[in-house]
């Protein structure tokens, strides 16, 4: 993807709170997260977070964090967004997951699409768009510059309050071979199915299926690519349009940063629950003392805390590398750099999971892991995350292999 245009003068569309700062947004997330803890059961039962929570997020500016300022967004960047995701997930994993995978994709749109598409998609200011990477459905041209889409796309996290949907389908490449096409469908063109139920974890993540029946998507809201295959080292429409390197960073590595932020938030949730148990409960065997005074519980908590804090440090370090590479220039955001960031995130996910499954969950006590207890819920949610295709198939498997291939394809002088 090569872009040579310079950034035009920005328009004067102001966000609802022009003076809002990144630290204030994160503080709002931390405050709201405390109220999410006691609502986890109802969120699971409903399948998604409540309308009043959605409205609180809207008022707090969460859905505009990554939206460009020229369209009424805050344009705060990846660091602020990931810190908000960690904070919300620490309160309720399902809520954090649903928010993250709905609001994150404003970055992809602001990076990859041209000015016409962005002006149309971001016209409402708030932007929520679940996205799936597995191609599904069919698309045919209608002769009027639009694609007619039909099909069902599963696991569309964030769909209950979605303003748009970002999906992939396969179309005729002209040579008899199908090629992937990425599209952005407005809310008027799809229906959310009531089918998010019966899962092990993340039951409140709003990961319903989306169905499109003869939905019409204009050509300027499509791209002949797959989101995981985009190479931004030649520049992006977003970098040229907004003059902000945030919109020149890699969409693939951005998605992987989301995985790490969610894992860290869930592990922090479990660590908080374990701390509550340590402060409230005593040991079962003599000497009978508060768990906070018992050497074994001190060890288990310390082991888990070290892993969680290391995972968070890895996440923040990966975010810093992502930002620094984008700021240096498009040519520095290479496929190898994106994959290196992915492997850092992989270790953050692994450490977060190890803290819970190896130290916190086994030693919390049977009553603490009964159905509906906070520790039990976090364990289910993290187990569900481990089965996610982006983690199990890409992050834990393909990313290491692809990093090696990218590295050795460059040559010694380029390292």
Tab-separated table of C-alpha atoms in Angstrom:
chain	number	residue	atom	x	y	z
A	1	UNK	CA	0.000	0.000	0.000
A	2	UNK	CA	1.777	3.153	-1.233
A	3	UNK	CA	0.496	6.635	-0.471
A	4	UNK	CA	2.256	9.867	-1.420
A	5	UNK	CA	-0.408	12.493	-0.731
A	6	UNK	CA	0.244	15.036	1.996
A	7	UNK	CA	-2.104	15.647	4.898
A	8	UNK	CA	-4.719	18.274	4.024
A	9	UNK	CA	-5.789	21.000	6.418
A	10	UNK	CA	-8.105	19.618	9.079
A	11	UNK	CA	-11.747	20.523	9.294
A	12	UNK	CA	-13.207	22.131	12.421
A	13	UNK	CA	-15.380	19.294	13.740
A	14	UNK	CA	-14.937	19.301	17.497
A	15	UNK	CA	-15.434	16.296	19.795
A	16	UNK	CA	-18.000	16.621	22.609
A	17	UNK	CA	-15.239	17.537	25.112
A	18	UNK	CA	-12.427	19.298	23.232
A	19	UNK	CA	-10.274	19.558	26.354
A	20	UNK	CA	-10.491	15.902	27.358
A	21	UNK	CA	-7.105	14.265	27.969
A	22	UNK	CA	-5.944	10.644	27.648
A	23	UNK	CA	-5.353	10.365	31.405
A	24	UNK	CA	-8.900	11.563	32.089
A	25	UNK	CA	-10.336	8.932	29.757
A	26	UNK	CA	-8.339	6.172	31.465
A	27	UNK	CA	-9.444	7.454	34.880
A	28	UNK	CA	-13.051	7.289	33.731
A	29	UNK	CA	-12.555	3.698	32.622
A	30	UNK	CA	-11.050	2.749	35.975
A	31	UNK	CA	-13.955	4.377	37.798
A	32	UNK	CA	-16.628	2.741	35.651
A	33	UNK	CA	-14.887	-0.634	35.913
A	34	UNK	CA	-15.498	-0.762	39.649
A	35	UNK	CA	-19.231	-0.729	38.991
A	36	UNK	CA	-18.950	-3.530	36.436
A	37	UNK	CA	-17.728	-6.102	38.975
A	38	UNK	CA	-21.127	-6.608	40.584
A	39	UNK	CA	-22.918	-6.745	37.218
A	40	UNK	CA	-21.009	-9.618	35.663
A	41	UNK	CA	-23.770	-12.171	36.247
A	42	UNK	CA	-26.474	-10.050	34.624
A	43	UNK	CA	-24.147	-9.250	31.717
A	44	UNK	CA	-23.603	-12.971	31.127
A	45	UNK	CA	-27.320	-13.683	31.329
A	46	UNK	CA	-28.173	-10.900	28.883
A	47	UNK	CA	-25.297	-11.786	26.560
A	48	UNK	CA	-23.951	-8.228	26.410
A	49	UNK	CA	-23.470	-5.196	28.629
A	50	UNK	CA	-26.502	-3.127	29.542
A	51	UNK	CA	-27.797	-0.053	27.729
A	52	UNK	CA	-26.965	2.201	30.668
A	53	UNK	CA	-23.385	0.907	30.555
A	54	UNK	CA	-23.302	1.578	26.817
A	55	UNK	CA	-24.592	5.096	27.441
A	56	UNK	CA	-21.967	5.651	30.157
A	57	UNK	CA	-19.247	4.557	27.734
A	58	UNK	CA	-20.642	6.915	25.101
A	59	UNK	CA	-20.678	9.875	27.493
A	60	UNK	CA	-17.154	9.030	28.661
A	61	UNK	CA	-15.908	9.259	25.063
A	62	UNK	CA	-14.745	5.651	24.806
A	63	UNK	CA	-16.196	5.098	21.324
A	64	UNK	CA	-14.261	8.100	19.998
A	65	UNK	CA	-10.817	7.310	21.421
A	66	UNK	CA	-9.419	6.171	18.062
A	67	UNK	CA	-11.693	8.194	15.771
A	68	UNK	CA	-9.773	10.994	13.976
A	69	UNK	CA	-10.284	14.524	15.303
A	70	UNK	CA	-11.391	15.840	11.929
A	71	UNK	CA	-14.521	13.698	12.354
A	72	UNK	CA	-15.246	14.616	15.970
A	73	UNK	CA	-13.081	11.954	17.593
A	74	UNK	CA	-10.329	12.299	20.193
A	75	UNK	CA	-7.512	10.654	18.210
A	76	UNK	CA	-5.771	9.591	21.415
A	77	UNK	CA	-3.920	6.608	20.017
A	78	UNK	CA	-3.098	3.020	20.821
A	79	UNK	CA	-1.648	3.512	24.320
A	80	UNK	CA	-4.790	5.210	25.646
A	81	UNK	CA	-7.078	2.693	24.018
A	82	UNK	CA	-5.236	-0.338	25.407
A	83	UNK	CA	-5.137	1.159	28.905
A	84	UNK	CA	-8.915	1.639	28.761
A	85	UNK	CA	-9.349	-1.964	27.584
A	86	UNK	CA	-7.236	-3.284	30.479
A	87	UNK	CA	-9.205	-1.197	32.987
A	88	UNK	CA	-12.652	-2.277	31.769
A	89	UNK	CA	-11.643	-5.933	31.471
A	90	UNK	CA	-10.305	-5.833	35.016
A	91	UNK	CA	-13.881	-5.032	36.066
A	92	UNK	CA	-15.688	-7.443	33.729
A	93	UNK	CA	-13.956	-9.579	31.077
A	94	UNK	CA	-17.071	-9.877	28.909
A	95	UNK	CA	-17.627	-6.131	28.958
A	96	UNK	CA	-13.990	-5.377	28.197
A	97	UNK	CA	-13.986	-7.873	25.343
A	98	UNK	CA	-17.199	-6.523	23.828
A	99	UNK	CA	-16.030	-2.919	24.078
A	100	UNK	CA	-12.570	-3.655	22.697
A	101	UNK	CA	-13.641	-5.677	19.693
A	102	UNK	CA	-16.333	-3.169	18.847
A	103	UNK	CA	-14.468	0.118	19.265
A	104	UNK	CA	-10.968	-0.933	18.138
A	105	UNK	CA	-11.708	-1.107	14.443
A	106	UNK	CA	-12.055	2.622	14.003
A	107	UNK	CA	-8.267	2.407	13.786
A	108	UNK	CA	-8.395	0.066	10.792
A	109	UNK	CA	-10.891	2.275	8.973
A	110	UNK	CA	-8.961	5.474	9.747
A	111	UNK	CA	-5.761	3.805	8.538
A	112	UNK	CA	-6.804	1.935	5.417
A	113	UNK	CA	-9.688	3.816	3.809
A	114	UNK	CA	-9.694	7.063	1.828
A	115	UNK	CA	-11.224	10.381	2.789
A	116	UNK	CA	-14.592	9.719	1.143
A	117	UNK	CA	-15.084	6.457	3.007
A	118	UNK	CA	-13.927	7.865	6.334
A	119	UNK	CA	-16.167	10.927	6.122
A	120	UNK	CA	-19.123	8.622	5.531
A	121	UNK	CA	-18.289	6.001	8.154
A	122	UNK	CA	-17.337	8.436	10.930
A	123	UNK	CA	-20.185	10.868	10.299
A	124	UNK	CA	-21.857	9.911	13.586
A	125	UNK	CA	-18.745	10.471	15.712
A	126	UNK	CA	-19.193	7.341	17.847
A	127	UNK	CA	-17.986	4.254	16.001
A	128	UNK	CA	-18.609	0.625	16.962
A	129	UNK	CA	-17.849	-2.058	14.404
A	130	UNK	CA	-17.311	-5.739	15.164
A	131	UNK	CA	-14.948	-7.362	12.691
A	132	UNK	CA	-14.278	-10.931	11.641
A	133	UNK	CA	-11.309	-12.220	9.667
A	134	UNK	CA	-12.833	-15.489	8.408
A	135	UNK	CA	-14.250	-14.901	4.900
A	136	UNK	CA	-17.901	-15.845	4.574
A	137	UNK	CA	-20.917	-15.175	2.410
A	138	UNK	CA	-20.987	-13.998	-1.171
A	139	UNK	CA	-20.643	-10.673	-2.950
A	140	UNK	CA	-21.735	-9.718	-6.460
A	141	UNK	CA	-21.570	-6.404	-8.301
A	142	UNK	CA	-24.908	-4.785	-9.080
A	143	UNK	CA	-23.709	-2.674	-12.012
A	144	UNK	CA	-24.204	0.562	-10.082
A	145	UNK	CA	-20.938	0.736	-8.206
A	146	UNK	CA	-22.145	-1.370	-5.276
A	147	UNK	CA	-21.633	-4.879	-3.985
A	148	UNK	CA	-24.620	-7.006	-3.017
A	149	UNK	CA	-23.712	-9.193	-0.041
A	150	UNK	CA	-25.390	-12.277	1.358
A	151	UNK	CA	-24.281	-14.526	4.182
A	152	UNK	CA	-23.769	-15.014	7.888
A	153	UNK	CA	-20.634	-14.039	9.798
A	154	UNK	CA	-20.114	-15.594	13.231
A	155	UNK	CA	-18.404	-14.350	16.416
A	156	UNK	CA	-19.050	-10.655	15.800
A	157	UNK	CA	-18.057	-9.325	19.217
A	158	UNK	CA	-19.541	-5.903	19.887
A	159	UNK	CA	-22.559	-6.381	17.645
A	160	UNK	CA	-25.409	-5.349	20.020
A	161	UNK	CA	-24.618	-1.623	19.746
A	162	UNK	CA	-22.784	-1.702	16.415
A	163	UNK	CA	-22.917	1.215	14.019
A	164	UNK	CA	-21.135	-0.799	11.305
A	165	UNK	CA	-19.746	-4.266	10.579
A	166	UNK	CA	-16.342	-5.059	9.075
A	167	UNK	CA	-16.156	-8.427	7.373
A	168	UNK	CA	-14.393	-10.401	4.690
A	169	UNK	CA	-15.749	-12.381	1.787
A	170	UNK	CA	-14.296	-14.048	-1.295
A	171	UNK	CA	-14.902	-12.622	-4.759
A	172	UNK	CA	-13.860	-13.578	-8.267
A	173	UNK	CA	-10.324	-12.397	-8.866
A	174	UNK	CA	-10.806	-12.385	-12.626
A	175	UNK	CA	-8.482	-15.312	-13.207
A	176	UNK	CA	-10.729	-18.011	-11.828
A	177	UNK	CA	-9.127	-17.734	-8.387
A	178	UNK	CA	-11.065	-16.235	-5.472
A	179	UNK	CA	-9.547	-13.271	-3.652
A	180	UNK	CA	-10.466	-11.807	-0.264
A	181	UNK	CA	-12.383	-8.568	-0.065
A	182	UNK	CA	-12.704	-6.487	3.101
A	183	UNK	CA	-15.892	-4.472	3.461
A	184	UNK	CA	-17.565	-2.045	5.860
A	185	UNK	CA	-21.338	-2.525	6.051
A	186	UNK	CA	-23.525	0.206	7.600
A	187	UNK	CA	-25.956	-0.806	10.343
A	188	UNK	CA	-28.900	-0.585	7.936
A	189	UNK	CA	-27.525	-3.486	5.893
A	190	UNK	CA	-27.276	-6.256	8.506
A	191	UNK	CA	-29.191	-8.041	11.242
A	192	UNK	CA	-27.847	-9.331	14.547
A	193	UNK	CA	-28.894	-12.895	15.312
A	194	UNK	CA	-29.876	-13.943	18.836
A	195	UNK	CA	-27.421	-16.836	18.931
A	196	UNK	CA	-24.751	-15.933	21.491
A	197	UNK	CA	-25.390	-18.501	24.204
A	198	UNK	CA	-24.147	-21.799	25.580
A	199	UNK	CA	-20.442	-20.937	25.540
A	200	UNK	CA	-17.892	-21.818	28.196
A	201	UNK	CA	-16.862	-18.232	28.804
A	202	UNK	CA	-17.182	-14.628	27.629
A	203	UNK	CA	-20.916	-15.163	27.748
A	204	UNK	CA	-21.584	-11.445	27.976
A	205	UNK	CA	-19.296	-10.382	25.146
A	206	UNK	CA	-22.032	-9.734	22.590
A	207	UNK	CA	-20.365	-12.063	20.088
A	208	UNK	CA	-23.507	-12.730	18.088
A	209	UNK	CA	-23.637	-13.666	14.432
A	210	UNK	CA	-24.423	-11.038	11.817
A	211	UNK	CA	-26.558	-11.828	8.795
A	212	UNK	CA	-26.664	-9.838	5.586
A	213	UNK	CA	-29.437	-10.447	3.078
A	214	UNK	CA	-29.043	-8.528	-0.177
A	215	UNK	CA	-27.144	-5.854	1.698
A	216	UNK	CA	-25.649	-3.130	-0.460
A	217	UNK	CA	-22.149	-1.850	0.192
A	218	UNK	CA	-20.660	0.823	-2.086
A	219	UNK	CA	-17.311	0.067	-3.686
A	220	UNK	CA	-15.540	2.825	-1.745
A	221	UNK	CA	-16.313	0.897	1.464
A	222	UNK	CA	-14.439	-2.183	0.200
A	223	UNK	CA	-10.766	-3.058	-0.158
A	224	UNK	CA	-9.196	-5.836	-2.210
A	225	UNK	CA	-7.272	-7.308	0.697
A	226	UNK	CA	-7.461	-9.249	3.927
A	227	UNK	CA	-6.800	-7.255	7.096
A	228	UNK	CA	-4.064	-9.638	8.225
A	229	UNK	CA	-2.194	-9.250	4.917
A	230	UNK	CA	-1.958	-5.464	4.718
A	231	UNK	CA	1.581	-4.100	4.335
A	232	UNK	CA	1.678	-0.468	5.492
A	233	UNK	CA	5.420	0.092	4.949
A	234	UNK	CA	4.652	2.113	1.806
A	235	UNK	CA	2.311	4.457	3.635
A	236	UNK	CA	-1.436	4.515	4.250
A	237	UNK	CA	-4.340	6.767	3.307
A	238	UNK	CA	-4.832	7.532	6.997
A	239	UNK	CA	-1.265	8.687	7.588
A	240	UNK	CA	-1.511	11.023	4.581
A	241	UNK	CA	-4.996	12.273	5.440
A	242	UNK	CA	-4.550	12.939	9.149
A	243	UNK	CA	-0.827	13.596	9.442
A	244	UNK	CA	-0.760	11.271	12.449
A	245	UNK	CA	1.577	8.240	12.486
A	246	UNK	CA	-0.976	6.361	14.604
A	247	UNK	CA	-2.868	5.841	11.363
A	248	UNK	CA	0.254	4.449	9.726
A	249	UNK	CA	0.816	1.589	12.153
A	250	UNK	CA	0.072	-1.990	11.242
A	251	UNK	CA	-3.520	-3.282	11.591
A	252	UNK	CA	-2.315	-6.871	12.200
A	253	UNK	CA	-0.100	-5.959	15.152
A	254	UNK	CA	-2.824	-3.634	16.463
A	255	UNK	CA	-5.243	-6.570	16.601
A	256	UNK	CA	-2.669	-8.649	18.474
A	257	UNK	CA	-2.154	-5.835	20.993
A	258	UNK	CA	-5.874	-6.127	21.698
A	259	UNK	CA	-5.423	-9.819	22.582
A	260	UNK	CA	-2.670	-8.977	25.044
A	261	UNK	CA	-4.610	-6.108	26.637
A	262	UNK	CA	-7.632	-8.358	27.185
A	263	UNK	CA	-5.486	-11.121	28.697
A	264	UNK	CA	-3.762	-8.691	31.068
A	265	UNK	CA	-7.101	-7.204	32.124
A	266	UNK	CA	-8.559	-10.641	32.848
A	267	UNK	CA	-5.498	-11.706	34.821
A	268	UNK	CA	-5.702	-8.514	36.887
A	269	UNK	CA	-9.343	-9.332	37.549
A	270	UNK	CA	-8.337	-12.755	38.875
A	271	UNK	CA	-5.531	-11.281	40.967
A	272	UNK	CA	-8.002	-8.829	42.532
A	273	UNK	CA	-10.386	-11.674	43.336
A	274	UNK	CA	-7.565	-13.685	44.908
A	275	UNK	CA	-6.519	-10.707	47.020
A	276	UNK	CA	-10.078	-10.394	48.341
A	277	UNK	CA	-10.019	-14.064	49.330
A	278	UNK	CA	-6.671	-13.665	51.067
A	279	UNK	CA	-7.972	-10.730	53.098
A	280	UNK	CA	-11.283	-12.394	54.001
A	281	UNK	CA	-10.356	-16.037	54.614
A	282	UNK	CA	-8.168	-18.121	56.887
A	283	UNK	CA	-6.099	-21.226	56.288
A	284	UNK	CA	-7.755	-24.639	56.642
A	285	UNK	CA	-4.927	-26.370	58.492
A	286	UNK	CA	-3.073	-25.276	61.642
A	287	UNK	CA	-1.760	-22.819	62.307
A	288	UNK	CA	-5.083	-21.138	61.517
A	289	UNK	CA	-4.124	-17.655	60.361
A	290	UNK	CA	-5.390	-15.173	57.788
A	291	UNK	CA	-4.282	-16.170	54.322
A	292	UNK	CA	-2.352	-12.924	54.075
A	293	UNK	CA	-0.037	-14.263	56.803
A	294	UNK	CA	0.392	-17.760	55.406
A	295	UNK	CA	3.701	-18.415	53.568
A	296	UNK	CA	2.066	-20.632	50.942
A	297	UNK	CA	-0.613	-18.110	50.000
A	298	UNK	CA	1.982	-15.365	50.034
A	299	UNK	CA	4.047	-17.431	47.583
A	300	UNK	CA	1.123	-18.182	45.262
A	301	UNK	CA	0.004	-14.564	45.212
A	302	UNK	CA	3.559	-13.349	44.643
A	303	UNK	CA	4.141	-15.796	41.798
A	304	UNK	CA	0.926	-14.759	40.078
A	305	UNK	CA	1.497	-11.048	40.665
A	306	UNK	CA	4.959	-11.272	39.116
A	307	UNK	CA	3.554	-12.905	36.006
A	308	UNK	CA	0.694	-10.417	35.681
A	309	UNK	CA	2.940	-7.379	36.128
A	310	UNK	CA	5.436	-8.825	33.663
A	311	UNK	CA	2.650	-9.413	31.166
A	312	UNK	CA	1.498	-5.816	31.545
A	313	UNK	CA	5.059	-4.569	31.116
A	314	UNK	CA	5.323	-6.639	27.948
A	315	UNK	CA	2.087	-5.181	26.639
A	316	UNK	CA	3.153	-1.602	27.332
A	317	UNK	CA	6.571	-2.274	25.823
A	318	UNK	CA	4.958	-3.657	22.676
A	319	UNK	CA	2.714	-0.582	22.476
A	320	UNK	CA	5.789	1.633	22.771
A	321	UNK	CA	7.550	-0.234	19.954
A	322	UNK	CA	4.419	0.046	17.811
A	323	UNK	CA	4.224	3.805	18.392
A	324	UNK	CA	7.953	4.406	17.904
A	325	UNK	CA	8.080	2.527	14.605
A	326	UNK	CA	5.053	4.381	13.257
A	327	UNK	CA	6.551	7.734	14.310
A	328	UNK	CA	9.858	6.976	12.566
A	329	UNK	CA	8.091	6.600	9.239
A	330	UNK	CA	6.102	4.188	7.124
A	331	UNK	CA	9.173	2.255	5.999
A	332	UNK	CA	9.857	1.251	9.602
A	333	UNK	CA	6.487	-0.496	10.021
A	334	UNK	CA	7.653	-3.676	8.342
A	335	UNK	CA	6.037	-7.119	8.404
A	336	UNK	CA	8.941	-8.291	10.576
A	337	UNK	CA	8.304	-5.494	13.085
A	338	UNK	CA	4.616	-6.371	13.238
A	339	UNK	CA	5.409	-10.029	13.858
A	340	UNK	CA	7.981	-9.173	16.523
A	341	UNK	CA	5.321	-7.176	18.339
A	342	UNK	CA	2.969	-10.142	17.936
A	343	UNK	CA	5.426	-12.488	19.652
A	344	UNK	CA	5.810	-10.075	22.585
A	345	UNK	CA	2.032	-10.058	22.901
A	346	UNK	CA	2.039	-13.848	22.740
A	347	UNK	CA	4.212	-13.998	25.834
A	348	UNK	CA	1.982	-11.468	27.604
A	349	UNK	CA	-1.015	-13.694	26.902
A	350	UNK	CA	0.871	-16.781	28.081
A	351	UNK	CA	2.037	-15.165	31.324
A	352	UNK	CA	-1.454	-13.876	32.071
A	353	UNK	CA	-2.966	-17.320	31.547
A	354	UNK	CA	-0.231	-19.052	33.548
A	355	UNK	CA	-0.816	-16.729	36.502
A	356	UNK	CA	-4.455	-17.806	36.636
A	357	UNK	CA	-4.392	-21.463	35.667
A	358	UNK	CA	-1.212	-22.418	37.528
A	359	UNK	CA	-1.351	-20.283	40.670
A	360	UNK	CA	-4.639	-18.475	41.371
A	361	UNK	CA	-7.396	-20.832	40.260
A	362	UNK	CA	-5.980	-24.057	41.832
A	363	UNK	CA	-5.315	-22.488	45.224
A	364	UNK	CA	-8.343	-20.194	45.592
A	365	UNK	CA	-10.412	-22.968	47.157
A	366	UNK	CA	-13.379	-24.990	45.920
A	367	UNK	CA	-15.979	-22.540	47.194
A	368	UNK	CA	-14.256	-19.714	45.298
A	369	UNK	CA	-14.552	-21.511	41.978
A	370	UNK	CA	-18.201	-22.514	42.232
A	371	UNK	CA	-20.417	-21.373	39.375
A	372	UNK	CA	-20.978	-17.630	39.485
A	373	UNK	CA	-17.986	-16.807	41.649
A	374	UNK	CA	-15.619	-14.184	40.331
A	375	UNK	CA	-12.622	-16.523	40.097
A	376	UNK	CA	-14.664	-19.181	38.318
A	377	UNK	CA	-15.922	-16.647	35.806
A	378	UNK	CA	-12.451	-15.288	35.013
A	379	UNK	CA	-11.114	-18.809	34.553
A	380	UNK	CA	-13.916	-19.587	32.090
A	381	UNK	CA	-13.360	-16.346	30.219
A	382	UNK	CA	-9.613	-16.857	29.940
A	383	UNK	CA	-10.116	-20.467	28.859
A	384	UNK	CA	-12.393	-19.187	26.122
A	385	UNK	CA	-9.755	-16.706	25.011
A	386	UNK	CA	-7.217	-19.530	24.696
A	387	UNK	CA	-9.479	-21.149	22.092
A	388	UNK	CA	-9.762	-17.999	19.978
A	389	UNK	CA	-8.441	-18.608	16.462
A	390	UNK	CA	-6.343	-15.449	16.550
A	391	UNK	CA	-4.517	-16.810	19.591
A	392	UNK	CA	-4.515	-20.591	19.259
A	393	UNK	CA	-3.959	-20.726	15.499
A	394	UNK	CA	-2.073	-17.528	14.728
A	395	UNK	CA	-0.398	-16.209	17.854
A	396	UNK	CA	0.690	-19.525	19.372
A	397	UNK	CA	1.532	-21.211	16.072
A	398	UNK	CA	1.898	-19.204	12.878
A	399	UNK	CA	3.402	-16.009	14.315
A	400	UNK	CA	6.718	-17.619	15.330
A	401	UNK	CA	7.133	-19.283	11.952
A	402	UNK	CA	6.213	-16.125	10.047
A	403	UNK	CA	8.586	-13.996	12.123
A	404	UNK	CA	11.476	-16.282	11.237
A	405	UNK	CA	10.575	-16.191	7.556
A	406	UNK	CA	10.346	-12.393	7.556
A	407	UNK	CA	13.648	-12.044	9.414
A	408	UNK	CA	15.715	-14.355	7.243
A	409	UNK	CA	14.220	-12.955	4.058
A	410	UNK	CA	15.818	-9.570	4.703
A	411	UNK	CA	19.532	-10.354	4.819
A	412	UNK	CA	22.227	-9.347	7.342
A	413	UNK	CA	22.565	-5.738	6.151
A	414	UNK	CA	18.885	-5.018	6.804
A	415	UNK	CA	18.676	-6.343	10.345
